[in-house]
Amino acid sequence: MSVPGRFIAFEGGEGAGKSTQARLLAEALRARGLTVVVTREPGGTPGAEAIRALLLSPPGEGWPPEAEALLFAAARADHVAHLIRPALARGEWVICDRFVDSSRAYQGGAGGLGDEAITALHAFGSDGLRPDRVILLEGDEAALAGRLAARGEAADAIEGRPAEYHRAVAAAFRALAEADPQGFARIDALGAPEDVHARILAALGDLLP
Ligand code: TMP
C-alpha cells in the first residue's frame, strides 16, 4: 500500500527564509525515501508562472485589489489542477512556498478585501484545497527586513509596499494561525537555518511516516 501524499505549505512575510526551509525539508523527506515535489506560488506551472509575471511586474498602472486577488486565485487554480492534486493523487509529498493563506494575509488582510472574499475565490478556483499543515515562519520585523536587504534583490510590486502593509500581513498571518492551531505550526524563523529546520521537523512529527 502506498503512503498517502501530504501537502505542506510554507507561509510568512518577506525574508522569513521560506525557500531555504522548503528545500531543507524536501531533502530530509527524500532521505526518508519519500517522493517530494517542491513548488511555489504564485507559479509552479507554466500558466501560473505567466500570471506571476503579471502580478509582480504589472503592466500599466497596477492591478486594482480585486483584480490582484482574482489573478492570484487563477494562478492557484491552475497550479492545483495541473500539479498539486495530481502529485498528491500519486502519493507524493508536495511542499509549497506560499499558498492560499498568503492571499488571505496579503489581499484579504493587508489589502482590505476580507477573508470571506478570498475564501470564496479559493472555493471556486481550487475547490477549497487546504494544506495538511501550514508552517508559518515568524520573526522580528527588523531582523527579517535586514535579511531581505542583505539579499540585495530589487523589490517586486508587492514586496515594495510600505512597512505598514507588511506589518498588517504579519498580523493577519498571526490571526489565521491563532484561529487554527491544529492547521498551523508557528515557527521562530530566526537563527541558523539548520536550527529552524529542526523546529520544522519537530512540528511535522505527527505527519511523518
Ligand atoms: P515570493 O516573494 O514569496 O515569491 O512571493 C511573491 C510575492 O507575492 C510576495 O510579495 C507575496 C505575494 N503574494 C501575495 O500577495 N498573495 C499570494 O497569494 C501569494 C501566493 C503571494
JSON list of C-alpha atoms and ligand atoms in Angstrom, two decimals:
[
{"chain": "A", "resi": 1, "resn": "MET", "atom": "CA", "xyz": [0.00, 0.00, 0.00]},
{"chain": "A", "resi": 2, "resn": "SER", "atom": "CA", "xyz": [1.40, 3.39, -0.92]},
{"chain": "A", "resi": 3, "resn": "VAL", "atom": "CA", "xyz": [1.87, 6.04, 1.75]},
{"chain": "A", "resi": 4, "resn": "PRO", "atom": "CA", "xyz": [-0.64, 8.84, 1.18]},
{"chain": "A", "resi": 5, "resn": "GLY", "atom": "CA", "xyz": [0.70, 12.14, -0.14]},
{"chain": "A", "resi": 6, "resn": "ARG", "atom": "CA", "xyz": [0.88, 15.10, 2.19]},
{"chain": "A", "resi": 7, "resn": "PHE", "atom": "CA", "xyz": [0.61, 18.77, 1.41]},
{"chain": "A", "resi": 8, "resn": "ILE", "atom": "CA", "xyz": [2.78, 21.21, 3.40]},
{"chain": "A", "resi": 9, "resn": "ALA", "atom": "CA", "xyz": [2.71, 24.97, 2.81]},
{"chain": "A", "resi": 10, "resn": "PHE", "atom": "CA", "xyz": [5.31, 27.46, 3.99]},
{"chain": "A", "resi": 11, "resn": "GLU", "atom": "CA", "xyz": [3.99, 30.91, 4.83]},
{"chain": "A", "resi": 12, "resn": "GLY", "atom": "CA", "xyz": [5.29, 34.14, 6.29]},
{"chain": "A", "resi": 13, "resn": "GLY", "atom": "CA", "xyz": [6.42, 37.62, 5.37]},
{"chain": "A", "resi": 14, "resn": "GLU", "atom": "CA", "xyz": [9.29, 38.59, 3.11]},
{"chain": "A", "resi": 15, "resn": "GLY", "atom": "CA", "xyz": [12.75, 37.47, 4.27]},
{"chain": "A", "resi": 16, "resn": "ALA", "atom": "CA", "xyz": [11.48, 34.70, 6.57]},
{"chain": "A", "resi": 17, "resn": "GLY", "atom": "CA", "xyz": [13.53, 32.03, 4.79]},
{"chain": "A", "resi": 18, "resn": "LYS", "atom": "CA", "xyz": [10.66, 30.02, 3.32]},
{"chain": "A", "resi": 19, "resn": "SER", "atom": "CA", "xyz": [12.50, 28.88, 0.20]},
{"chain": "A", "resi": 20, "resn": "THR", "atom": "CA", "xyz": [15.57, 27.69, 2.12]},
{"chain": "A", "resi": 21, "resn": "GLN", "atom": "CA", "xyz": [13.41, 25.83, 4.60]},
{"chain": "A", "resi": 22, "resn": "ALA", "atom": "CA", "xyz": [11.28, 24.27, 1.86]},
{"chain": "A", "resi": 23, "resn": "ARG", "atom": "CA", "xyz": [14.45, 22.94, 0.27]},
{"chain": "A", "resi": 24, "resn": "LEU", "atom": "CA", "xyz": [15.84, 21.59, 3.58]},
{"chain": "A", "resi": 25, "resn": "LEU", "atom": "CA", "xyz": [12.54, 19.88, 4.36]},
{"chain": "A", "resi": 26, "resn": "ALA", "atom": "CA", "xyz": [12.44, 18.29, 0.91]},
{"chain": "A", "resi": 27, "resn": "GLU", "atom": "CA", "xyz": [15.98, 16.92, 1.41]},
{"chain": "A", "resi": 28, "resn": "ALA", "atom": "CA", "xyz": [15.03, 15.48, 4.82]},
{"chain": "A", "resi": 29, "resn": "LEU", "atom": "CA", "xyz": [11.90, 13.82, 3.44]},
{"chain": "A", "resi": 30, "resn": "ARG", "atom": "CA", "xyz": [13.73, 12.38, 0.44]},
{"chain": "A", "resi": 31, "resn": "ALA", "atom": "CA", "xyz": [16.32, 10.93, 2.83]},
{"chain": "A", "resi": 32, "resn": "ARG", "atom": "CA", "xyz": [13.39, 9.04, 4.39]},
{"chain": "A", "resi": 33, "resn": "GLY", "atom": "CA", "xyz": [12.55, 7.58, 1.00]},
{"chain": "A", "resi": 34, "resn": "LEU", "atom": "CA", "xyz": [9.59, 9.83, 0.20]},
{"chain": "A", "resi": 35, "resn": "THR", "atom": "CA", "xyz": [8.93, 11.34, -3.23]},
{"chain": "A", "resi": 36, "resn": "VAL", "atom": "CA", "xyz": [8.72, 15.10, -2.84]},
{"chain": "A", "resi": 37, "resn": "VAL", "atom": "CA", "xyz": [7.66, 17.91, -5.16]},
{"chain": "A", "resi": 38, "resn": "VAL", "atom": "CA", "xyz": [8.81, 21.41, -4.23]},
{"chain": "A", "resi": 39, "resn": "THR", "atom": "CA", "xyz": [6.84, 24.21, -5.78]},
{"chain": "A", "resi": 40, "resn": "ARG", "atom": "CA", "xyz": [5.88, 27.84, -5.21]},
{"chain": "A", "resi": 41, "resn": "GLU", "atom": "CA", "xyz": [3.13, 30.41, -5.54]},
{"chain": "A", "resi": 42, "resn": "PRO", "atom": "CA", "xyz": [2.34, 32.42, -7.44]},
{"chain": "A", "resi": 43, "resn": "GLY", "atom": "CA", "xyz": [3.68, 29.96, -10.01]},
{"chain": "A", "resi": 44, "resn": "GLY", "atom": "CA", "xyz": [4.59, 26.29, -10.19]},
{"chain": "A", "resi": 45, "resn": "THR", "atom": "CA", "xyz": [3.09, 25.60, -13.64]},
{"chain": "A", "resi": 46, "resn": "PRO", "atom": "CA", "xyz": [3.67, 27.39, -16.96]},
{"chain": "A", "resi": 47, "resn": "GLY", "atom": "CA", "xyz": [0.26, 29.07, -16.75]},
{"chain": "A", "resi": 48, "resn": "ALA", "atom": "CA", "xyz": [0.69, 30.18, -13.15]},
{"chain": "A", "resi": 49, "resn": "GLU", "atom": "CA", "xyz": [4.26, 31.40, -13.81]},
{"chain": "A", "resi": 50, "resn": "ALA", "atom": "CA", "xyz": [2.88, 33.58, -16.62]},
{"chain": "A", "resi": 51, "resn": "ILE", "atom": "CA", "xyz": [0.36, 35.05, -14.18]},
{"chain": "A", "resi": 52, "resn": "ARG", "atom": "CA", "xyz": [3.19, 35.53, -11.63]},
{"chain": "A", "resi": 53, "resn": "ALA", "atom": "CA", "xyz": [4.96, 37.83, -14.07]},
{"chain": "A", "resi": 54, "resn": "LEU", "atom": "CA", "xyz": [1.77, 39.88, -14.49]},
{"chain": "A", "resi": 55, "resn": "LEU", "atom": "CA", "xyz": [1.33, 40.15, -10.72]},
{"chain": "A", "resi": 56, "resn": "LEU", "atom": "CA", "xyz": [4.87, 41.02, -9.70]},
{"chain": "A", "resi": 57, "resn": "SER", "atom": "CA", "xyz": [5.63, 43.39, -12.62]},
{"chain": "A", "resi": 58, "resn": "PRO", "atom": "CA", "xyz": [2.20, 44.75, -13.51]},
{"chain": "A", "resi": 59, "resn": "PRO", "atom": "CA", "xyz": [1.93, 46.22, -16.99]},
{"chain": "A", "resi": 60, "resn": "GLY", "atom": "CA", "xyz": [0.24, 49.60, -16.77]},
{"chain": "A", "resi": 61, "resn": "GLU", "atom": "CA", "xyz": [-0.68, 51.36, -13.57]},
{"chain": "A", "resi": 62, "resn": "GLY", "atom": "CA", "xyz": [-1.01, 48.34, -11.26]},
{"chain": "A", "resi": 63, "resn": "TRP", "atom": "CA", "xyz": [-3.90, 45.97, -10.52]},
{"chain": "A", "resi": 64, "resn": "PRO", "atom": "CA", "xyz": [-6.92, 47.10, -8.55]},
{"chain": "A", "resi": 65, "resn": "PRO", "atom": "CA", "xyz": [-7.10, 44.98, -5.34]},
{"chain": "A", "resi": 66, "resn": "GLU", "atom": "CA", "xyz": [-9.96, 42.83, -6.66]},
{"chain": "A", "resi": 67, "resn": "ALA", "atom": "CA", "xyz": [-8.11, 42.04, -9.92]},
{"chain": "A", "resi": 68, "resn": "GLU", "atom": "CA", "xyz": [-4.98, 41.19, -7.94]},
{"chain": "A", "resi": 69, "resn": "ALA", "atom": "CA", "xyz": [-6.92, 38.71, -5.79]},
{"chain": "A", "resi": 70, "resn": "LEU", "atom": "CA", "xyz": [-8.53, 37.16, -8.87]},
{"chain": "A", "resi": 71, "resn": "LEU", "atom": "CA", "xyz": [-5.16, 36.73, -10.57]},
{"chain": "A", "resi": 72, "resn": "PHE", "atom": "CA", "xyz": [-3.68, 35.01, -7.50]},
{"chain": "A", "resi": 73, "resn": "ALA", "atom": "CA", "xyz": [-6.73, 32.74, -7.37]},
{"chain": "A", "resi": 74, "resn": "ALA", "atom": "CA", "xyz": [-6.48, 31.98, -11.10]},
{"chain": "A", "resi": 75, "resn": "ALA", "atom": "CA", "xyz": [-2.77, 31.11, -10.80]},
{"chain": "A", "resi": 76, "resn": "ARG", "atom": "CA", "xyz": [-3.59, 28.87, -7.84]},
{"chain": "A", "resi": 77, "resn": "ALA", "atom": "CA", "xyz": [-6.42, 27.11, -9.69]},
{"chain": "A", "resi": 78, "resn": "ASP", "atom": "CA", "xyz": [-4.02, 26.18, -12.50]},
{"chain": "A", "resi": 79, "resn": "HIS", "atom": "CA", "xyz": [-1.32, 25.08, -10.06]},
{"chain": "A", "resi": 80, "resn": "VAL", "atom": "CA", "xyz": [-3.73, 22.95, -8.01]},
{"chain": "A", "resi": 81, "resn": "ALA", "atom": "CA", "xyz": [-5.32, 21.32, -11.08]},
{"chain": "A", "resi": 82, "resn": "HIS", "atom": "CA", "xyz": [-2.14, 20.64, -13.04]},
{"chain": "A", "resi": 83, "resn": "LEU", "atom": "CA", "xyz": [0.49, 20.00, -10.37]},
{"chain": "A", "resi": 84, "resn": "ILE", "atom": "CA", "xyz": [-0.64, 19.75, -6.73]},
{"chain": "A", "resi": 85, "resn": "ARG", "atom": "CA", "xyz": [-3.67, 17.44, -6.96]},
{"chain": "A", "resi": 86, "resn": "PRO", "atom": "CA", "xyz": [-2.02, 15.03, -9.44]},
{"chain": "A", "resi": 87, "resn": "ALA", "atom": "CA", "xyz": [1.10, 14.75, -7.22]},
{"chain": "A", "resi": 88, "resn": "LEU", "atom": "CA", "xyz": [-0.98, 14.11, -4.09]},
{"chain": "A", "resi": 89, "resn": "ALA", "atom": "CA", "xyz": [-3.01, 11.52, -6.01]},
{"chain": "A", "resi": 90, "resn": "ARG", "atom": "CA", "xyz": [0.23, 9.72, -6.85]},
{"chain": "A", "resi": 91, "resn": "GLY", "atom": "CA", "xyz": [1.03, 9.58, -3.12]},
{"chain": "A", "resi": 92, "resn": "GLU", "atom": "CA", "xyz": [3.79, 12.21, -3.28]},
{"chain": "A", "resi": 93, "resn": "TRP", "atom": "CA", "xyz": [4.53, 14.94, -0.76]},
{"chain": "A", "resi": 94, "resn": "VAL", "atom": "CA", "xyz": [4.03, 18.47, -2.01]},
{"chain": "A", "resi": 95, "resn": "ILE", "atom": "CA", "xyz": [5.92, 21.32, -0.36]},
{"chain": "A", "resi": 96, "resn": "CYS", "atom": "CA", "xyz": [4.66, 24.69, -1.49]},
{"chain": "A", "resi": 97, "resn": "ASP", "atom": "CA", "xyz": [6.40, 28.02, -0.89]},
{"chain": "A", "resi": 98, "resn": "ARG", "atom": "CA", "xyz": [3.21, 30.05, -0.14]},
{"chain": "A", "resi": 99, "resn": "PHE", "atom": "CA", "xyz": [-0.41, 29.01, -0.75]},
{"chain": "A", "resi": 100, "resn": "VAL", "atom": "CA", "xyz": [-3.89, 30.39, -0.12]},
{"chain": "A", "resi": 101, "resn": "ASP", "atom": "CA", "xyz": [-3.04, 31.77, 3.33]},
{"chain": "A", "resi": 102, "resn": "SER", "atom": "CA", "xyz": [-0.77, 34.28, 1.57]},
{"chain": "A", "resi": 103, "resn": "SER", "atom": "CA", "xyz": [-3.83, 35.54, -0.30]},
{"chain": "A", "resi": 104, "resn": "ARG", "atom": "CA", "xyz": [-5.77, 35.66, 2.98]},
{"chain": "A", "resi": 105, "resn": "ALA", "atom": "CA", "xyz": [-2.98, 37.65, 4.70]},
{"chain": "A", "resi": 106, "resn": "TYR", "atom": "CA", "xyz": [-1.90, 39.94, 1.83]},
{"chain": "A", "resi": 107, "resn": "GLN", "atom": "CA", "xyz": [-5.05, 40.57, -0.23]},
{"chain": "A", "resi": 108, "resn": "GLY", "atom": "CA", "xyz": [-7.65, 39.70, 2.42]},
{"chain": "A", "resi": 109, "resn": "GLY", "atom": "CA", "xyz": [-5.95, 41.23, 5.47]},
{"chain": "A", "resi": 110, "resn": "ALA", "atom": "CA", "xyz": [-3.44, 43.91, 4.48]},
{"chain": "A", "resi": 111, "resn": "GLY", "atom": "CA", "xyz": [-5.24, 44.64, 1.17]},
{"chain": "A", "resi": 112, "resn": "GLY", "atom": "CA", "xyz": [-8.58, 45.03, 2.94]},
{"chain": "A", "resi": 113, "resn": "LEU", "atom": "CA", "xyz": [-10.68, 42.61, 0.84]},
{"chain": "A", "resi": 114, "resn": "GLY", "atom": "CA", "xyz": [-11.56, 40.47, 3.85]},
{"chain": "A", "resi": 115, "resn": "ASP", "atom": "CA", "xyz": [-11.28, 36.76, 4.46]},
{"chain": "A", "resi": 116, "resn": "GLU", "atom": "CA", "xyz": [-14.71, 35.83, 3.10]},
{"chain": "A", "resi": 117, "resn": "ALA", "atom": "CA", "xyz": [-13.94, 37.07, -0.40]},
{"chain": "A", "resi": 118, "resn": "ILE", "atom": "CA", "xyz": [-10.59, 35.25, -0.57]},
{"chain": "A", "resi": 119, "resn": "THR", "atom": "CA", "xyz": [-12.06, 32.05, 0.81]},
{"chain": "A", "resi": 120, "resn": "ALA", "atom": "CA", "xyz": [-14.89, 32.22, -1.73]},
{"chain": "A", "resi": 121, "resn": "LEU", "atom": "CA", "xyz": [-12.42, 32.65, -4.62]},
{"chain": "A", "resi": 122, "resn": "HIS", "atom": "CA", "xyz": [-10.45, 29.67, -3.33]},
{"chain": "A", "resi": 123, "resn": "ALA", "atom": "CA", "xyz": [-13.59, 27.54, -3.03]},
{"chain": "A", "resi": 124, "resn": "PHE", "atom": "CA", "xyz": [-14.47, 28.35, -6.64]},
{"chain": "A", "resi": 125, "resn": "GLY", "atom": "CA", "xyz": [-10.96, 28.16, -8.11]},
{"chain": "A", "resi": 126, "resn": "SER", "atom": "CA", "xyz": [-9.43, 25.23, -6.22]},
{"chain": "A", "resi": 127, "resn": "ASP", "atom": "CA", "xyz": [-12.34, 23.52, -4.50]},
{"chain": "A", "resi": 128, "resn": "GLY", "atom": "CA", "xyz": [-11.04, 24.88, -1.21]},
{"chain": "A", "resi": 129, "resn": "LEU", "atom": "CA", "xyz": [-7.95, 22.64, -1.07]},
{"chain": "A", "resi": 130, "resn": "ARG", "atom": "CA", "xyz": [-6.13, 23.05, 2.28]},
{"chain": "A", "resi": 131, "resn": "PRO", "atom": "CA", "xyz": [-2.59, 22.00, 3.21]},
{"chain": "A", "resi": 132, "resn": "ASP", "atom": "CA", "xyz": [-2.25, 19.21, 5.78]},
{"chain": "A", "resi": 133, "resn": "ARG", "atom": "CA", "xyz": [-0.09, 21.66, 7.75]},
{"chain": "A", "resi": 134, "resn": "VAL", "atom": "CA", "xyz": [0.95, 25.27, 7.28]},
{"chain": "A", "resi": 135, "resn": "ILE", "atom": "CA", "xyz": [4.42, 26.16, 8.54]},
{"chain": "A", "resi": 136, "resn": "LEU", "atom": "CA", "xyz": [4.24, 29.84, 9.45]},
{"chain": "A", "resi": 137, "resn": "LEU", "atom": "CA", "xyz": [7.74, 31.35, 9.73]},
{"chain": "A", "resi": 138, "resn": "GLU", "atom": "CA", "xyz": [7.71, 34.34, 12.04]},
{"chain": "A", "resi": 139, "resn": "GLY", "atom": "CA", "xyz": [10.36, 36.74, 13.24]},
{"chain": "A", "resi": 140, "resn": "ASP", "atom": "CA", "xyz": [11.06, 40.21, 14.44]},
{"chain": "A", "resi": 141, "resn": "GLU", "atom": "CA", "xyz": [10.27, 42.78, 11.72]},
{"chain": "A", "resi": 142, "resn": "ALA", "atom": "CA", "xyz": [13.67, 44.49, 11.80]},
{"chain": "A", "resi": 143, "resn": "ALA", "atom": "CA", "xyz": [15.59, 41.20, 11.68]},
{"chain": "A", "resi": 144, "resn": "LEU", "atom": "CA", "xyz": [13.61, 39.93, 8.69]},
{"chain": "A", "resi": 145, "resn": "ALA", "atom": "CA", "xyz": [13.97, 43.28, 6.89]},
{"chain": "A", "resi": 146, "resn": "GLY", "atom": "CA", "xyz": [17.74, 43.05, 7.46]},
{"chain": "A", "resi": 147, "resn": "ARG", "atom": "CA", "xyz": [17.86, 39.60, 5.89]},
{"chain": "A", "resi": 148, "resn": "LEU", "atom": "CA", "xyz": [15.93, 40.84, 2.89]},
{"chain": "A", "resi": 149, "resn": "ALA", "atom": "CA", "xyz": [18.24, 43.83, 2.43]},
{"chain": "A", "resi": 150, "resn": "ALA", "atom": "CA", "xyz": [21.26, 41.53, 2.64]},
{"chain": "A", "resi": 151, "resn": "ARG", "atom": "CA", "xyz": [19.93, 39.59, -0.37]},
{"chain": "A", "resi": 152, "resn": "GLY", "atom": "CA", "xyz": [20.24, 42.77, -2.40]},
{"chain": "A", "resi": 153, "resn": "GLU", "atom": "CA", "xyz": [17.44, 41.91, -4.87]},
{"chain": "A", "resi": 154, "resn": "ALA", "atom": "CA", "xyz": [15.14, 44.57, -6.28]},
{"chain": "A", "resi": 155, "resn": "ALA", "atom": "CA", "xyz": [11.71, 44.51, -4.60]},
{"chain": "A", "resi": 156, "resn": "ASP", "atom": "CA", "xyz": [8.72, 43.38, -6.70]},
{"chain": "A", "resi": 157, "resn": "ALA", "atom": "CA", "xyz": [5.39, 45.23, -6.84]},
{"chain": "A", "resi": 158, "resn": "ILE", "atom": "CA", "xyz": [4.10, 43.62, -3.63]},
{"chain": "A", "resi": 159, "resn": "GLU", "atom": "CA", "xyz": [7.33, 43.38, -1.66]},
{"chain": "A", "resi": 160, "resn": "GLY", "atom": "CA", "xyz": [7.89, 47.11, -2.32]},
{"chain": "A", "resi": 161, "resn": "ARG", "atom": "CA", "xyz": [4.72, 48.15, -0.48]},
{"chain": "A", "resi": 162, "resn": "PRO", "atom": "CA", "xyz": [5.11, 50.27, 2.67]},
{"chain": "A", "resi": 163, "resn": "ALA", "atom": "CA", "xyz": [6.14, 48.87, 6.06]},
{"chain": "A", "resi": 164, "resn": "GLU", "atom": "CA", "xyz": [2.60, 49.23, 7.46]},
{"chain": "A", "resi": 165, "resn": "TYR", "atom": "CA", "xyz": [1.27, 46.95, 4.70]},
{"chain": "A", "resi": 166, "resn": "HIS", "atom": "CA", "xyz": [3.81, 44.27, 5.68]},
{"chain": "A", "resi": 167, "resn": "ARG", "atom": "CA", "xyz": [3.01, 44.79, 9.36]},
{"chain": "A", "resi": 168, "resn": "ALA", "atom": "CA", "xyz": [-0.65, 44.14, 8.55]},
{"chain": "A", "resi": 169, "resn": "VAL", "atom": "CA", "xyz": [0.35, 40.99, 6.63]},
{"chain": "A", "resi": 170, "resn": "ALA", "atom": "CA", "xyz": [2.23, 39.68, 9.68]},
{"chain": "A", "resi": 171, "resn": "ALA", "atom": "CA", "xyz": [-0.73, 40.46, 11.96]},
{"chain": "A", "resi": 172, "resn": "ALA", "atom": "CA", "xyz": [-3.13, 38.70, 9.58]},
{"chain": "A", "resi": 173, "resn": "PHE", "atom": "CA", "xyz": [-0.92, 35.58, 9.44]},
{"chain": "A", "resi": 174, "resn": "ARG", "atom": "CA", "xyz": [-0.78, 35.58, 13.25]},
{"chain": "A", "resi": 175, "resn": "ALA", "atom": "CA", "xyz": [-4.58, 35.81, 13.50]},
{"chain": "A", "resi": 176, "resn": "LEU", "atom": "CA", "xyz": [-5.06, 32.96, 11.00]},
{"chain": "A", "resi": 177, "resn": "ALA", "atom": "CA", "xyz": [-2.67, 30.74, 12.99]},
{"chain": "A", "resi": 178, "resn": "GLU", "atom": "CA", "xyz": [-4.35, 31.60, 16.29]},
{"chain": "A", "resi": 179, "resn": "ALA", "atom": "CA", "xyz": [-7.74, 30.69, 14.84]},
{"chain": "A", "resi": 180, "resn": "ASP", "atom": "CA", "xyz": [-6.49, 27.28, 13.62]},
{"chain": "A", "resi": 181, "resn": "PRO", "atom": "CA", "xyz": [-3.77, 25.97, 15.97]},
{"chain": "A", "resi": 182, "resn": "GLN", "atom": "CA", "xyz": [-4.14, 22.44, 14.57]},
{"chain": "A", "resi": 183, "resn": "GLY", "atom": "CA", "xyz": [-3.62, 23.52, 10.95]},
{"chain": "A", "resi": 184, "resn": "PHE", "atom": "CA", "xyz": [-0.74, 25.96, 11.55]},
{"chain": "A", "resi": 185, "resn": "ALA", "atom": "CA", "xyz": [2.64, 25.48, 13.19]},
{"chain": "A", "resi": 186, "resn": "ARG", "atom": "CA", "xyz": [4.16, 28.82, 14.20]},
{"chain": "A", "resi": 187, "resn": "ILE", "atom": "CA", "xyz": [7.93, 28.58, 13.87]},
{"chain": "A", "resi": 188, "resn": "ASP", "atom": "CA", "xyz": [10.58, 31.04, 15.01]},
{"chain": "A", "resi": 189, "resn": "ALA", "atom": "CA", "xyz": [12.36, 31.90, 11.75]},
{"chain": "A", "resi": 190, "resn": "LEU", "atom": "CA", "xyz": [15.39, 33.49, 13.39]},
{"chain": "A", "resi": 191, "resn": "GLY", "atom": "CA", "xyz": [18.64, 31.67, 14.00]},
{"chain": "A", "resi": 192, "resn": "ALA", "atom": "CA", "xyz": [20.72, 29.28, 11.93]},
{"chain": "A", "resi": 193, "resn": "PRO", "atom": "CA", "xyz": [18.85, 27.59, 9.05]},
{"chain": "A", "resi": 194, "resn": "GLU", "atom": "CA", "xyz": [19.58, 24.13, 10.46]},
{"chain": "A", "resi": 195, "resn": "ASP", "atom": "CA", "xyz": [18.06, 25.12, 13.83]},
{"chain": "A", "resi": 196, "resn": "VAL", "atom": "CA", "xyz": [14.93, 26.44, 12.13]},
{"chain": "A", "resi": 197, "resn": "HIS", "atom": "CA", "xyz": [14.80, 23.22, 10.09]},
{"chain": "A", "resi": 198, "resn": "ALA", "atom": "CA", "xyz": [14.91, 21.13, 13.28]},
{"chain": "A", "resi": 199, "resn": "ARG", "atom": "CA", "xyz": [11.95, 23.10, 14.69]},
{"chain": "A", "resi": 200, "resn": "ILE", "atom": "CA", "xyz": [10.02, 22.44, 11.48]},
{"chain": "A", "resi": 201, "resn": "LEU", "atom": "CA", "xyz": [10.70, 18.70, 11.53]},
{"chain": "A", "resi": 202, "resn": "ALA", "atom": "CA", "xyz": [9.51, 18.57, 15.14]},
{"chain": "A", "resi": 203, "resn": "ALA", "atom": "CA", "xyz": [6.32, 20.40, 14.16]},
{"chain": "A", "resi": 204, "resn": "LEU", "atom": "CA", "xyz": [5.63, 17.80, 11.46]},
{"chain": "A", "resi": 205, "resn": "GLY", "atom": "CA", "xyz": [6.38, 14.80, 13.66]},
{"chain": "A", "resi": 206, "resn": "ASP", "atom": "CA", "xyz": [2.79, 13.55, 13.69]},
{"chain": "A", "resi": 207, "resn": "LEU", "atom": "CA", "xyz": [2.57, 13.56, 9.87]},
{"chain": "A", "resi": 208, "resn": "LEU", "atom": "CA", "xyz": [5.85, 11.78, 9.14]},
{"chain": "A", "resi": 209, "resn": "PRO", "atom": "CA", "xyz": [5.76, 8.06, 8.34]},
{"chain": "B", "resi": 1, "resn": "TMP", "atom": "P1", "xyz": [7.59, 35.38, -3.11]},
{"chain": "B", "resi": 1, "resn": "TMP", "atom": "O1", "xyz": [8.42, 36.62, -2.94]},
{"chain": "B", "resi": 1, "resn": "TMP", "atom": "O2", "xyz": [7.45, 34.57, -1.87]},
{"chain": "B", "resi": 1, "resn": "TMP", "atom": "O3", "xyz": [7.96, 34.58, -4.33]},
{"chain": "B", "resi": 1, "resn": "TMP", "atom": "O4", "xyz": [6.08, 35.88, -3.40]},
{"chain": "B", "resi": 1, "resn": "TMP", "atom": "C1", "xyz": [5.83, 36.88, -4.30]},
{"chain": "B", "resi": 1, "resn": "TMP", "atom": "C2", "xyz": [5.02, 37.98, -3.70]},
{"chain": "B", "resi": 1, "resn": "TMP", "atom": "O5", "xyz": [3.63, 37.71, -3.87]},
{"chain": "B", "resi": 1, "resn": "TMP", "atom": "C3", "xyz": [5.24, 38.24, -2.22]},
{"chain": "B", "resi": 1, "resn": "TMP", "atom": "O6", "xyz": [5.39, 39.64, -2.03]},
{"chain": "B", "resi": 1, "resn": "TMP", "atom": "C4", "xyz": [3.96, 37.79, -1.58]},
{"chain": "B", "resi": 1, "resn": "TMP", "atom": "C5", "xyz": [2.93, 37.97, -2.67]},
{"chain": "B", "resi": 1, "resn": "TMP", "atom": "N1", "xyz": [1.76, 37.08, -2.61]},
{"chain": "B", "resi": 1, "resn": "TMP", "atom": "C6", "xyz": [0.51, 37.62, -2.38]},
{"chain": "B", "resi": 1, "resn": "TMP", "atom": "O7", "xyz": [0.38, 38.82, -2.18]},
{"chain": "B", "resi": 1, "resn": "TMP", "atom": "N2", "xyz": [-0.58, 36.79, -2.38]},
{"chain": "B", "resi": 1, "resn": "TMP", "atom": "C7", "xyz": [-0.49, 35.45, -2.63]},
{"chain": "B", "resi": 1, "resn": "TMP", "atom": "O8", "xyz": [-1.50, 34.73, -2.63]},
{"chain": "B", "resi": 1, "resn": "TMP", "atom": "C8", "xyz": [0.83, 34.90, -2.88]},
{"chain": "B", "resi": 1, "resn": "TMP", "atom": "C9", "xyz": [0.97, 33.44, -3.17]},
{"chain": "B", "resi": 1, "resn": "TMP", "atom": "C10", "xyz": [1.92, 35.75, -2.86]}
]
